[in-house]
Amino acid sequence: MYSSCPPPKCGTTWMQTIVSLLFSGDPEVETELSVKMPWVDIRIREMSEVAERLEAMQHRRSMKSHTPMDGLPFDDQAQYICVFRHPLDAHFSYRKHVHNISMTWFDTWFPEDDAEGITIRRFLDGGAEGFDGDAMPLANILQHYKAVSALAERPNVSLFHYADMTTDLAGTFTRTCQICWAFPTPKQTWSNLFRPQRSTT
């Protein structure tokens, strides 16, 4: 089982896509991340629905979580991959992301007209848990990092950085391949697998 558990907008979907490509060995695969790698702690789906998706999997199980590592069950037989990004980059990517979502409750935390700097103040001053968690403040990102750093020496916990993924995509594929024990056949060359992969966040 593979679990991706970074903070939001740090490269989660990108890493999920890499894992999906490695599992399939097919650069044309339909990743269907929401089905093949369910987001287990999303609050707009019933937990029973997510559990059913996991139970029905016929392939290697994988899932996504934005819960810090100290809030997840730890299993020595699972692999935990955590991707981190410069907090300011993650913050501004998150702001762009929520402005593209038609859910009005985000307007409180990320107003379009923010002359008073409400959004950046929430980012800098917000707490690691509770109400401000949905605004993804700096303290929340640091809590993620502290939680995974405490387990970083475990052989089944791996940390990646968004900047490294951007500058060395082939190296990211190679390392992820070794972590997940997903080795392409000789015909499935690295260039074919990682050529389509470029982050858009």
Coordinates of C-alpha atoms in Angstrom, one line a residue:
M1 CA 0.0 0.0 0.0
Y2 CA 1.2 3.5 -0.8
S3 CA 0.0 6.7 0.8
S4 CA 0.7 10.2 -0.2
C5 CA 0.4 12.6 2.8
P6 CA 1.7 16.1 2.1
P7 CA 0.0 19.5 2.8
P8 CA -2.2 20.8 0.0
K9 CA -0.7 22.3 -3.1
C10 CA 2.8 20.8 -2.5
G11 CA 2.8 18.3 -5.3
T12 CA 0.3 15.6 -4.2
T13 CA -1.4 15.1 -7.5
W14 CA 1.9 15.2 -9.4
M15 CA 3.3 12.5 -7.2
Q16 CA 0.1 10.5 -7.5
T17 CA 0.3 10.6 -11.2
I18 CA 4.0 9.5 -11.1
V19 CA 3.0 6.5 -9.0
S20 CA 0.1 5.7 -11.3
L21 CA 2.4 5.8 -14.3
L22 CA 4.9 3.5 -12.6
F23 CA 2.3 1.0 -11.4
S24 CA 0.9 0.8 -14.9
G25 CA 4.0 1.2 -17.0
D26 CA 1.9 2.9 -19.6
P27 CA 2.4 6.6 -20.5
E28 CA -1.1 6.7 -21.9
V29 CA -2.8 5.3 -18.8
E30 CA -6.0 7.0 -17.6
T31 CA -4.8 7.8 -14.1
E32 CA -8.4 8.4 -12.6
L33 CA -6.8 9.5 -9.3
S34 CA -10.0 10.0 -7.4
V35 CA -10.9 6.4 -8.0
K36 CA -7.6 4.6 -8.1
M37 CA -6.0 6.7 -5.3
P38 CA -8.9 7.8 -3.1
W39 CA -8.5 10.9 -0.9
V40 CA -9.3 9.3 2.4
D41 CA -9.9 12.3 4.5
I42 CA -11.9 14.5 2.1
R43 CA -15.0 15.9 3.8
I44 CA -17.3 16.1 0.8
R45 CA -17.6 12.3 0.4
E46 CA -18.9 9.8 2.9
M47 CA -16.2 7.7 4.5
S48 CA -18.2 4.6 3.5
E49 CA -17.9 5.5 -0.1
V50 CA -14.1 6.0 0.2
A51 CA -13.8 2.7 2.0
E52 CA -15.8 0.9 -0.7
R53 CA -13.4 2.2 -3.3
L54 CA -10.4 0.9 -1.4
E55 CA -12.0 -2.4 -0.7
A56 CA -12.9 -2.9 -4.4
M57 CA -9.3 -2.3 -5.7
Q58 CA -7.9 -5.2 -7.7
H59 CA -4.5 -3.5 -8.1
R60 CA -1.9 -2.3 -5.6
R61 CA -3.7 0.0 -3.2
S62 CA -2.8 3.6 -2.9
M63 CA -4.4 6.6 -1.3
K64 CA -4.1 10.3 -0.7
S65 CA -4.3 12.1 2.6
H66 CA -3.6 15.7 3.8
T67 CA -3.5 14.7 7.4
P68 CA -0.1 15.1 9.1
M69 CA 1.7 11.9 9.7
D70 CA 1.1 11.9 13.5
G71 CA -2.6 11.7 12.7
L72 CA -2.4 8.7 10.4
P73 CA -2.3 5.0 11.3
F74 CA 1.3 3.8 10.8
D75 CA 1.8 0.4 9.2
D76 CA 5.3 -1.0 8.6
Q77 CA 4.0 -2.7 5.4
A78 CA 2.9 0.6 3.8
Q79 CA 4.9 3.2 2.1
Y80 CA 4.4 6.8 3.0
I81 CA 5.5 9.5 0.5
C82 CA 5.4 13.1 1.6
V83 CA 6.1 16.0 -0.8
F84 CA 6.9 19.5 0.5
R85 CA 7.2 22.8 -1.1
H86 CA 8.3 26.3 -0.1
P87 CA 5.4 27.5 2.1
L88 CA 4.9 30.8 0.2
D89 CA 4.7 28.9 -3.1
A90 CA 2.2 26.5 -1.6
H91 CA 0.2 29.4 -0.2
F92 CA -0.1 31.3 -3.5
S93 CA -0.9 28.1 -5.4
Y94 CA -3.6 27.4 -2.9
R95 CA -5.1 30.9 -3.3
K96 CA -5.2 30.4 -7.1
H97 CA -6.7 27.0 -6.6
V98 CA -9.6 28.1 -4.3
H99 CA -10.5 31.0 -6.6
N100 CA -11.2 28.4 -9.3
I101 CA -13.6 26.5 -6.9
S102 CA -17.3 27.5 -6.9
M103 CA -17.7 27.2 -3.1
T104 CA -18.5 30.5 -1.4
W105 CA -17.1 29.6 2.0
F106 CA -13.6 30.1 0.7
D107 CA -14.4 33.8 0.1
T108 CA -14.0 34.4 3.9
W109 CA -10.4 33.2 3.9
F110 CA -9.4 34.2 0.4
P111 CA -11.4 37.3 -0.6
E112 CA -10.8 38.6 -4.2
D113 CA -10.5 42.2 -3.0
D114 CA -8.1 41.9 -0.1
A115 CA -6.8 45.5 0.4
E116 CA -6.4 44.8 4.2
G117 CA -4.2 41.7 3.6
I118 CA -6.6 39.3 5.4
T119 CA -5.3 36.3 3.4
I120 CA -1.6 36.8 4.1
R121 CA -2.3 37.5 7.8
R122 CA -4.3 34.3 8.1
F123 CA -1.4 32.5 6.5
L124 CA 1.2 34.0 8.9
D125 CA -0.9 34.0 12.1
G126 CA -3.2 31.0 11.8
G127 CA -2.9 28.0 14.0
A128 CA -1.8 24.5 13.1
E129 CA -5.3 23.0 13.8
G130 CA -8.9 23.9 14.0
F131 CA -10.8 26.6 12.0
D132 CA -7.7 28.0 10.3
G133 CA -6.7 24.6 9.0
D134 CA -8.8 25.1 5.9
A135 CA -7.0 28.3 5.2
M136 CA -3.7 26.3 5.2
P137 CA -1.6 28.7 7.4
L138 CA 2.1 28.5 7.8
A139 CA 1.8 26.7 11.1
N140 CA -0.2 23.9 9.5
I141 CA 2.5 23.3 6.9
L142 CA 5.2 23.3 9.6
Q143 CA 3.1 20.8 11.6
H144 CA 3.1 18.5 8.6
Y145 CA 6.9 18.8 8.3
K146 CA 7.6 18.3 12.0
A147 CA 5.3 15.2 12.1
V148 CA 7.0 13.5 9.1
S149 CA 10.5 14.6 10.2
A150 CA 10.0 12.6 13.4
L151 CA 9.5 9.5 11.3
A152 CA 11.9 10.3 8.5
E153 CA 14.4 7.6 9.5
R154 CA 11.9 4.9 9.0
P155 CA 12.6 2.8 5.9
N156 CA 9.0 3.2 4.7
V157 CA 8.8 7.0 5.0
S158 CA 10.1 9.1 2.1
L159 CA 10.3 12.9 1.8
F160 CA 10.4 14.7 -1.6
H161 CA 10.7 18.4 -2.4
Y162 CA 8.7 20.1 -5.1
A163 CA 11.7 22.0 -6.3
D164 CA 13.7 18.8 -6.8
M165 CA 10.8 17.2 -8.7
T166 CA 10.8 20.3 -11.0
T167 CA 14.6 20.2 -11.7
D168 CA 15.1 16.5 -11.8
L169 CA 12.0 14.7 -12.9
A170 CA 14.0 11.6 -14.1
G171 CA 15.6 11.3 -10.6
T172 CA 12.2 11.6 -9.0
F173 CA 10.8 8.8 -11.2
T174 CA 13.9 6.6 -10.4
R175 CA 13.6 7.2 -6.6
T176 CA 9.8 6.7 -6.6
C177 CA 10.2 3.5 -8.6
Q178 CA 12.6 2.1 -6.0
I179 CA 10.3 3.1 -3.2
C180 CA 7.2 1.5 -4.7
W181 CA 9.0 -1.5 -6.3
A182 CA 7.4 -0.6 -9.6
F183 CA 9.9 -1.3 -12.4
P184 CA 9.0 -0.6 -16.0
T185 CA 9.8 -3.3 -18.6
P186 CA 12.7 -2.6 -21.0
K187 CA 10.2 -1.4 -23.7
Q188 CA 8.7 1.1 -21.3
T189 CA 11.5 3.6 -21.4
W190 CA 11.9 6.3 -18.7
S191 CA 11.6 9.1 -21.4
N192 CA 8.2 7.8 -22.5
L193 CA 6.9 7.6 -18.9
F194 CA 8.1 11.0 -17.6
R195 CA 7.8 13.0 -20.8
P196 CA 4.1 14.0 -20.3
Q197 CA 4.6 14.9 -16.7
R198 CA 4.8 18.6 -16.0
S199 CA 3.2 20.3 -12.9
T200 CA 0.6 23.0 -13.6
T201 CA 0.3 24.3 -10.0

